[in-house]
mmCIF file of C-alpha atoms and ligand atoms in Angstrom:
data_model
loop_
_atom_site.group_PDB
_atom_site.id
_atom_site.type_symbol
_atom_site.label_atom_id
_atom_site.label_comp_id
_atom_site.label_asym_id
_atom_site.label_seq_id
_atom_site.Cartn_x
_atom_site.Cartn_y
_atom_site.Cartn_z
ATOM 1 C CA UNK A 1 18.177 -18.443 0.091
ATOM 2 C CA UNK A 2 17.914 -16.820 3.513
ATOM 3 C CA UNK A 3 15.952 -18.638 6.307
ATOM 4 C CA UNK A 4 12.225 -17.672 5.876
ATOM 5 C CA UNK A 5 12.525 -17.389 2.037
ATOM 6 C CA UNK A 6 9.917 -19.549 -0.278
ATOM 7 C CA UNK A 7 10.786 -20.652 -3.725
ATOM 8 C CA UNK A 8 7.870 -21.025 -6.369
ATOM 9 C CA UNK A 9 9.360 -21.898 -9.530
ATOM 10 C CA UNK A 10 11.666 -19.196 -10.834
ATOM 11 C CA UNK A 11 9.924 -16.850 -7.855
ATOM 12 C CA UNK A 12 11.525 -16.271 -4.639
ATOM 13 C CA UNK A 13 9.918 -14.553 -1.685
ATOM 14 C CA UNK A 14 12.257 -12.532 0.079
ATOM 15 C CA UNK A 15 10.705 -12.507 3.670
ATOM 16 C CA UNK A 16 11.384 -9.344 5.469
ATOM 17 C CA UNK A 17 12.305 -8.652 9.193
ATOM 18 C CA UNK A 18 9.431 -9.759 11.544
ATOM 19 C CA UNK A 19 7.456 -11.052 8.540
ATOM 20 C CA UNK A 20 7.375 -7.766 7.013
ATOM 21 C CA UNK A 21 6.334 -5.507 9.419
ATOM 22 C CA UNK A 22 6.606 -1.839 8.696
ATOM 23 C CA UNK A 23 9.159 -0.269 8.113
ATOM 24 C CA UNK A 24 10.368 -3.668 6.560
ATOM 25 C CA UNK A 25 8.223 -5.718 3.975
ATOM 26 C CA UNK A 26 8.381 -8.849 1.890
ATOM 27 C CA UNK A 27 10.106 -8.433 -1.790
ATOM 28 C CA UNK A 28 9.882 -10.742 -4.831
ATOM 29 C CA UNK A 29 12.986 -12.070 -6.652
ATOM 30 C CA UNK A 30 12.508 -13.469 -9.939
ATOM 31 C CA UNK A 31 15.187 -15.688 -11.857
ATOM 32 C CA UNK A 32 14.064 -15.198 -15.407
ATOM 33 C CA UNK A 33 16.373 -16.921 -17.939
ATOM 34 C CA UNK A 34 17.213 -13.593 -19.566
ATOM 35 C CA UNK A 35 16.424 -11.011 -16.780
ATOM 36 C CA UNK A 36 16.544 -11.109 -13.170
ATOM 37 C CA UNK A 37 13.767 -8.829 -11.307
ATOM 38 C CA UNK A 38 13.056 -7.645 -8.013
ATOM 39 C CA UNK A 39 9.815 -6.453 -6.925
ATOM 40 C CA UNK A 40 9.364 -3.838 -4.270
ATOM 41 C CA UNK A 41 12.823 -4.079 -2.699
ATOM 42 C CA UNK A 42 12.540 -3.375 0.903
ATOM 43 C CA UNK A 43 14.499 -2.133 3.554
ATOM 44 C CA UNK A 44 15.445 -5.844 4.888
ATOM 45 C CA UNK A 45 17.367 -6.524 1.665
ATOM 46 C CA UNK A 46 20.244 -4.213 3.054
ATOM 47 C CA UNK A 47 20.680 -6.620 5.924
ATOM 48 C CA UNK A 48 20.739 -9.735 3.950
ATOM 49 C CA UNK A 49 24.019 -11.595 3.940
ATOM 50 C CA UNK A 50 23.539 -13.009 0.509
ATOM 51 C CA UNK A 51 24.739 -11.651 -3.022
ATOM 52 C CA UNK A 52 21.531 -10.213 -4.460
ATOM 53 C CA UNK A 53 23.026 -6.642 -4.316
ATOM 54 C CA UNK A 54 23.540 -5.410 -7.805
ATOM 55 C CA UNK A 55 22.307 -8.565 -9.408
ATOM 56 C CA UNK A 56 18.995 -7.487 -10.596
ATOM 57 C CA UNK A 57 18.531 -6.073 -14.153
ATOM 58 C CA UNK A 58 14.947 -4.875 -13.249
ATOM 59 C CA UNK A 59 13.030 -3.329 -10.401
ATOM 60 C CA UNK A 60 9.553 -3.180 -10.487
ATOM 61 C CA UNK A 61 7.387 -1.147 -8.004
ATOM 62 C CA UNK A 62 3.801 -1.525 -6.665
ATOM 63 C CA UNK A 63 3.937 2.148 -5.859
ATOM 64 C CA UNK A 64 6.533 4.696 -4.748
ATOM 65 C CA UNK A 65 6.080 4.575 -1.120
ATOM 66 C CA UNK A 66 9.245 4.847 0.995
ATOM 67 C CA UNK A 67 9.158 1.546 2.360
ATOM 68 C CA UNK A 68 8.719 -0.142 -1.239
ATOM 69 C CA UNK A 69 11.707 1.736 -2.650
ATOM 70 C CA UNK A 70 14.212 1.336 0.458
ATOM 71 C CA UNK A 71 16.211 -1.130 -0.976
ATOM 72 C CA UNK A 72 16.695 0.643 -4.441
ATOM 73 C CA UNK A 73 20.188 1.800 -3.476
ATOM 74 C CA UNK A 74 21.265 -2.025 -3.939
ATOM 75 C CA UNK A 75 20.287 -1.833 -7.450
ATOM 76 C CA UNK A 76 21.838 1.431 -9.115
ATOM 77 C CA UNK A 77 22.383 -0.282 -12.492
ATOM 78 C CA UNK A 78 19.036 -1.793 -12.966
ATOM 79 C CA UNK A 79 16.197 -0.068 -14.920
ATOM 80 C CA UNK A 80 13.311 0.777 -12.677
ATOM 81 C CA UNK A 81 9.430 0.789 -13.384
ATOM 82 C CA UNK A 82 6.390 1.945 -11.596
ATOM 83 C CA UNK A 83 2.929 2.804 -12.769
ATOM 84 C CA UNK A 84 3.185 6.360 -14.573
ATOM 85 C CA UNK A 85 0.944 7.970 -11.955
ATOM 86 C CA UNK A 86 3.381 7.211 -9.213
ATOM 87 C CA UNK A 87 6.393 8.200 -11.099
ATOM 88 C CA UNK A 88 6.788 11.591 -9.432
ATOM 89 C CA UNK A 89 7.252 9.677 -6.133
ATOM 90 C CA UNK A 90 10.762 8.484 -7.316
ATOM 91 C CA UNK A 91 11.813 11.967 -8.732
ATOM 92 C CA UNK A 92 12.935 12.890 -5.163
ATOM 93 C CA UNK A 93 11.795 13.769 -1.726
ATOM 94 C CA UNK A 94 9.803 16.462 -2.931
ATOM 95 C CA UNK A 95 7.779 14.255 -5.179
ATOM 96 C CA UNK A 96 7.066 11.609 -2.375
ATOM 97 C CA UNK A 97 5.930 14.452 -0.357
ATOM 98 C CA UNK A 98 3.400 15.473 -2.820
ATOM 99 C CA UNK A 99 1.899 12.005 -2.505
ATOM 100 C CA UNK A 100 1.470 12.322 0.923
ATOM 101 C CA UNK A 101 0.172 15.670 0.750
ATOM 102 C CA UNK A 102 1.188 16.963 4.168
ATOM 103 C CA UNK A 103 1.853 20.805 5.061
ATOM 104 C CA UNK A 104 3.870 22.764 7.371
ATOM 105 C CA UNK A 105 5.375 21.148 10.380
ATOM 106 C CA UNK A 106 4.414 17.794 9.711
ATOM 107 C CA UNK A 107 5.858 18.044 6.359
ATOM 108 C CA UNK A 108 9.333 18.837 7.726
ATOM 109 C CA UNK A 109 9.221 16.017 10.151
ATOM 110 C CA UNK A 110 8.204 13.668 7.751
ATOM 111 C CA UNK A 111 10.775 14.749 5.020
ATOM 112 C CA UNK A 112 13.523 14.206 7.759
ATOM 113 C CA UNK A 113 12.291 11.083 9.009
ATOM 114 C CA UNK A 114 12.157 9.366 5.405
ATOM 115 C CA UNK A 115 15.547 10.565 4.633
ATOM 116 C CA UNK A 116 17.012 9.077 7.929
ATOM 117 C CA UNK A 117 14.938 5.990 7.849
ATOM 118 C CA UNK A 118 14.854 4.728 4.335
ATOM 119 C CA UNK A 119 18.071 6.163 2.593
ATOM 120 C CA UNK A 120 15.961 7.386 -0.307
ATOM 121 C CA UNK A 121 17.591 7.202 -3.886
ATOM 122 C CA UNK A 122 16.025 9.470 -6.333
ATOM 123 C CA UNK A 123 15.462 7.620 -9.684
ATOM 124 C CA UNK A 124 14.352 10.366 -12.143
ATOM 125 C CA UNK A 125 15.493 7.682 -14.905
ATOM 126 C CA UNK A 126 12.537 5.609 -13.692
ATOM 127 C CA UNK A 127 9.897 4.561 -16.444
ATOM 128 C CA UNK A 128 6.158 4.551 -16.318
ATOM 129 C CA UNK A 129 4.004 1.497 -17.323
ATOM 130 C CA UNK A 130 0.243 1.272 -17.385
ATOM 131 C CA UNK A 131 -2.526 -1.601 -16.706
ATOM 132 C CA UNK A 132 -1.933 -4.456 -18.713
ATOM 133 C CA UNK A 133 1.956 -3.992 -19.250
ATOM 134 C CA UNK A 134 4.069 -7.011 -19.349
ATOM 135 C CA UNK A 135 7.771 -7.678 -18.571
ATOM 136 C CA UNK A 136 9.147 -10.840 -20.364
ATOM 137 C CA UNK A 137 12.119 -12.166 -18.255
ATOM 138 C CA UNK A 138 12.707 -15.270 -20.059
ATOM 139 C CA UNK A 139 10.695 -18.386 -18.972
ATOM 140 C CA UNK A 140 8.549 -16.114 -16.573
ATOM 141 C CA UNK A 141 6.383 -13.292 -17.430
ATOM 142 C CA UNK A 142 5.197 -10.316 -14.869
ATOM 143 C CA UNK A 143 1.832 -8.926 -15.757
ATOM 144 C CA UNK A 144 0.615 -5.431 -14.358
ATOM 145 C CA UNK A 145 -2.890 -4.904 -12.893
ATOM 146 C CA UNK A 146 -3.539 -1.221 -12.029
ATOM 147 C CA UNK A 147 -5.284 -1.164 -8.420
ATOM 148 C CA UNK A 148 -5.242 2.402 -7.453
ATOM 149 C CA UNK A 149 -6.647 3.724 -4.050
ATOM 150 C CA UNK A 150 -3.648 3.369 -1.669
ATOM 151 C CA UNK A 151 -1.946 5.709 -4.104
ATOM 152 C CA UNK A 152 -3.093 6.773 -7.735
ATOM 153 C CA UNK A 153 -0.547 4.397 -9.223
ATOM 154 C CA UNK A 154 -0.798 1.354 -7.081
ATOM 155 C CA UNK A 155 -0.361 -1.999 -9.064
ATOM 156 C CA UNK A 156 -0.372 -5.675 -8.421
ATOM 157 C CA UNK A 157 1.684 -8.125 -10.282
ATOM 158 C CA UNK A 158 0.996 -11.416 -11.685
ATOM 159 C CA UNK A 159 4.256 -13.730 -12.279
ATOM 160 C CA UNK A 160 3.347 -16.225 -14.981
ATOM 161 C CA UNK A 161 3.261 -19.211 -15.298
ATOM 162 C CA UNK A 162 3.995 -19.698 -11.647
ATOM 163 C CA UNK A 163 0.889 -17.998 -10.865
ATOM 164 C CA UNK A 164 2.201 -15.703 -8.033
ATOM 165 C CA UNK A 165 0.072 -12.345 -7.331
ATOM 166 C CA UNK A 166 2.075 -9.812 -5.496
ATOM 167 C CA UNK A 167 -0.467 -7.744 -3.852
ATOM 168 C CA UNK A 168 1.658 -4.818 -2.652
ATOM 169 C CA UNK A 169 -0.136 -2.862 0.139
ATOM 170 C CA UNK A 170 -3.559 -4.613 -0.491
ATOM 171 C CA UNK A 171 -1.646 -6.373 2.229
ATOM 172 C CA UNK A 172 -4.595 -8.092 3.980
ATOM 173 C CA UNK A 173 -3.482 -6.997 7.502
ATOM 174 C CA UNK A 174 -5.738 -6.620 10.606
ATOM 175 C CA UNK A 175 -4.990 -2.687 10.460
ATOM 176 C CA UNK A 176 -7.066 -2.760 7.383
ATOM 177 C CA UNK A 177 -6.841 -0.734 3.958
ATOM 178 C CA UNK A 178 -4.832 2.492 3.984
ATOM 179 C CA UNK A 179 -6.288 5.396 2.162
ATOM 180 C CA UNK A 180 -5.042 8.093 4.258
ATOM 181 C CA UNK A 181 -2.614 10.043 1.911
ATOM 182 C CA UNK A 182 -3.483 13.150 -0.523
ATOM 183 C CA UNK A 183 -3.118 10.554 -3.353
ATOM 184 C CA UNK A 184 -5.367 7.884 -1.702
ATOM 185 C CA UNK A 185 -8.828 7.250 -2.753
ATOM 186 C CA UNK A 186 -11.264 5.158 -0.806
ATOM 187 C CA UNK A 187 -13.856 4.243 -3.718
ATOM 188 C CA UNK A 188 -10.924 3.208 -5.666
ATOM 189 C CA UNK A 189 -9.392 1.160 -3.131
ATOM 190 C CA UNK A 190 -12.905 -0.642 -2.713
ATOM 191 C CA UNK A 191 -12.966 -1.263 -6.547
ATOM 192 C CA UNK A 192 -9.315 -2.701 -6.530
ATOM 193 C CA UNK A 193 -10.060 -4.997 -3.685
ATOM 194 C CA UNK A 194 -12.804 -6.323 -5.931
ATOM 195 C CA UNK A 195 -10.583 -6.556 -8.962
ATOM 196 C CA UNK A 196 -7.801 -8.386 -7.042
ATOM 197 C CA UNK A 197 -10.647 -10.902 -5.901
ATOM 198 C CA UNK A 198 -11.227 -11.757 -9.556
ATOM 199 C CA UNK A 199 -7.383 -12.276 -10.605
ATOM 200 C CA UNK A 200 -6.753 -15.777 -11.314
ATOM 201 C CA UNK A 201 -3.791 -17.020 -9.121
ATOM 202 C CA UNK A 202 -2.385 -19.938 -7.165
ATOM 203 C CA UNK A 203 -0.435 -17.878 -4.676
ATOM 204 C CA UNK A 204 -0.316 -14.478 -3.132
ATOM 205 C CA UNK A 205 2.264 -12.435 -1.523
ATOM 206 C CA UNK A 206 1.455 -9.437 0.522
ATOM 207 C CA UNK A 207 4.084 -6.747 1.253
ATOM 208 C CA UNK A 208 3.341 -6.675 5.085
ATOM 209 C CA UNK A 209 2.547 -8.920 7.981
ATOM 210 C CA UNK A 210 0.879 -12.031 5.810
ATOM 211 C CA UNK A 211 3.504 -12.709 3.481
ATOM 212 C CA UNK A 212 2.957 -16.001 1.261
ATOM 213 C CA UNK A 213 -0.490 -17.630 0.951
ATOM 214 C CA UNK A 214 -1.025 -20.884 -1.001
ATOM 215 C CA UNK A 215 -4.635 -21.329 -0.573
ATOM 216 C CA UNK A 216 -7.399 -19.554 -2.377
ATOM 217 C CA UNK A 217 -9.905 -20.165 0.322
ATOM 218 C CA UNK A 218 -7.338 -18.524 3.031
ATOM 219 C CA UNK A 219 -6.634 -15.697 0.402
ATOM 220 C CA UNK A 220 -10.529 -14.830 0.274
ATOM 221 C CA UNK A 221 -11.055 -15.181 3.858
ATOM 222 C CA UNK A 222 -8.161 -12.351 4.505
ATOM 223 C CA UNK A 223 -9.458 -10.364 1.676
ATOM 224 C CA UNK A 224 -12.947 -10.355 3.062
ATOM 225 C CA UNK A 225 -11.688 -9.539 6.531
ATOM 226 C CA UNK A 226 -9.598 -6.794 5.265
ATOM 227 C CA UNK A 227 -12.417 -5.098 3.273
ATOM 228 C CA UNK A 228 -14.731 -5.387 6.231
ATOM 229 C CA UNK A 229 -12.472 -2.803 8.138
ATOM 230 C CA UNK A 230 -13.806 -0.345 5.943
ATOM 231 C CA UNK A 231 -17.230 -1.072 6.700
ATOM 232 C CA UNK A 232 -16.279 -1.262 10.496
ATOM 233 C CA UNK A 233 -14.687 2.016 10.294
ATOM 234 C CA UNK A 234 -17.864 3.800 8.540
ATOM 235 C CA UNK A 235 -20.224 2.055 11.136
ATOM 236 C CA UNK A 236 -18.135 3.404 13.931
ATOM 237 C CA UNK A 237 -18.403 6.848 12.503
ATOM 238 C CA UNK A 238 -22.088 6.547 12.292
ATOM 239 C CA UNK A 239 -22.441 5.542 15.734
ATOM 240 C CA UNK A 240 -20.338 8.315 17.102
ATOM 241 C CA UNK A 241 -22.369 11.014 14.867
ATOM 242 C CA UNK A 242 -25.400 9.902 16.966
ATOM 243 C CA UNK A 243 -24.695 13.379 18.607
ATOM 244 C CA UNK A 244 -23.393 16.409 16.510
ATOM 245 C CA UNK A 245 -19.819 16.155 16.095
ATOM 246 C CA UNK A 246 -17.185 18.361 14.845
ATOM 247 C CA UNK A 247 -14.524 17.067 12.523
ATOM 248 C CA UNK A 248 -11.829 17.801 15.041
ATOM 249 C CA UNK A 249 -13.755 15.648 17.435
ATOM 250 C CA UNK A 250 -13.820 13.065 15.154
ATOM 251 C CA UNK A 251 -10.086 13.209 14.345
ATOM 252 C CA UNK A 252 -9.442 13.178 18.021
ATOM 253 C CA UNK A 253 -11.783 9.830 18.479
ATOM 254 C CA UNK A 254 -9.747 8.028 15.916
ATOM 255 C CA UNK A 255 -11.099 5.445 13.532
ATOM 256 C CA UNK A 256 -7.925 4.141 11.769
ATOM 257 C CA UNK A 257 -5.190 4.232 14.280
ATOM 258 C CA UNK A 258 -5.598 2.731 18.024
ATOM 259 C CA UNK A 259 -5.571 4.961 20.815
ATOM 260 C CA UNK A 260 -2.219 4.247 22.117
ATOM 261 C CA UNK A 261 -0.501 4.864 18.675
ATOM 262 C CA UNK A 262 1.762 7.422 18.883
ATOM 263 C CA UNK A 263 3.186 8.907 15.209
ATOM 264 C CA UNK A 264 3.380 12.547 14.065
ATOM 265 C CA UNK A 265 1.141 11.989 10.668
ATOM 266 C CA UNK A 266 -1.793 10.064 12.771
ATOM 267 C CA UNK A 267 -4.185 13.176 12.730
ATOM 268 C CA UNK A 268 -3.415 14.003 9.028
ATOM 269 C CA UNK A 269 -4.322 10.392 8.062
ATOM 270 C CA UNK A 270 -7.369 10.221 10.300
ATOM 271 C CA UNK A 271 -8.592 13.683 8.897
ATOM 272 C CA UNK A 272 -7.981 12.526 5.204
ATOM 273 C CA UNK A 273 -9.677 9.340 5.907
ATOM 274 C CA UNK A 274 -12.747 10.850 7.626
ATOM 275 C CA UNK A 275 -13.149 13.528 5.076
ATOM 276 C CA UNK A 276 -13.582 10.661 2.273
ATOM 277 C CA UNK A 277 -16.146 8.834 4.441
ATOM 278 C CA UNK A 278 -18.194 11.887 5.396
ATOM 279 C CA UNK A 279 -18.383 13.150 1.748
ATOM 280 C CA UNK A 280 -19.727 9.707 0.790
ATOM 281 C CA UNK A 281 -22.106 9.447 3.925
ATOM 282 C CA UNK A 282 -23.601 12.852 3.331
ATOM 283 C CA UNK A 283 -24.063 11.941 -0.373
ATOM 284 C CA UNK A 284 -25.899 8.909 0.519
ATOM 285 C CA UNK A 285 -28.001 11.052 3.079
ATOM 286 C CA UNK A 286 -26.795 8.830 5.956
ATOM 287 C CA UNK A 287 -25.113 11.934 7.548
ATOM 288 C CA UNK A 288 -26.020 15.582 7.626
ATOM 289 C CA UNK A 289 -24.126 18.722 8.167
ATOM 290 C CA UNK A 290 -26.059 20.629 10.864
ATOM 291 C CA UNK A 291 -23.636 23.500 10.954
ATOM 292 C CA UNK A 292 -20.499 24.065 8.930
ATOM 293 C CA UNK A 293 -18.015 21.297 9.799
ATOM 294 C CA UNK A 294 -20.532 19.657 12.456
ATOM 295 C CA UNK A 295 -21.965 16.507 11.600
ATOM 296 C CA UNK A 296 -24.618 14.163 12.740
ATOM 297 C CA UNK A 297 -26.398 10.696 11.759
ATOM 298 C CA UNK A 298 -29.532 11.777 9.598
ATOM 299 C CA UNK A 299 -32.511 11.400 11.704
HETATM 300 ZN ZN1 ZN B 1 2.192 1.862 0.705
#
C-alpha cells in the first residue's frame, strides 16, 4: 500500500499523482484468490515504490485512451482486455490516432506527444469483451457495463461482492463530460450517464480528480453536476447564437475549455463538440443555419 491508497475487501484504489489529475489517474487493483487484476494502469504506477510491476495476471481497460494504458509496460505478461470497439486503440499509435480523428499537423504533434509522455506499448494480442462480460478472479468478480460516448467502447466495471463501481472517464470532474474525439458521441454519453446512475453499488471510483466516493448521495450529486455541464454548454451556445455566428467564431469563443487553456488540440475538440450540439439543436428547431456554416438561435 502507498499513502493515499484505499482498500475495500479485495479491491485497492491506487490513487494517482495529484489525485489522478491528467496525465495521471486512479487505478484499481484486485487481489482475487486465483487471479490478480489491475484496471486502467495509470502513469503513476510507474513511479510507485512497491512491487506491483509484473504481478498482475489480468489488465482490464475502461477504454483505450493514452492515460488509461500508460502503465501497461509494467504488465507485459498479463492478458489485456478492452471492449471490442476500442481494440484498435491498443494495436499501436496509428490505431489510437483513429480514435482521436485528428488530421494534418495536429495528428503529427499529438502522435509525438503521446509517444513521448506515455510510453505507449502496443498490445495487438489484447482481447475484446462485450457488455455483460464477467471476469472471475476467485472471491471477486468484475462485471462489464458498456457505457459509450467518451469513446465507442468505453465501459465501467463493478467489482462484486465489494460493490465498487469503477467509472473510468465518466469522471465526475468540474470540467464535465468529454465527447470531443472522432469516436465520441454526445447522445451516447448522456445515455451512459443515466445507465451509470441506475447501477447498484456502494462505492464509486473515478479515474481523474474525484477518486473514491463511499456515499450514494455524494455520488448522485456529483453525477448531476457532471451531467449539467452538457446543458450549460448548450445554453451558452444558444446565447452566443443570439446573433448569427460562423462555426469558426464559435470555436474561437470556446464552450469546453477555459480561455486561458493552451493545448494544441483545443480547436479540434471544440469543433467536434460544437458539431454534435449544432446538429441536435438544428434537429430540434432551436438553431437555424442562416447561411452555409452560419448559425443563429431560431427566432
Ligand atoms: Zn479517456
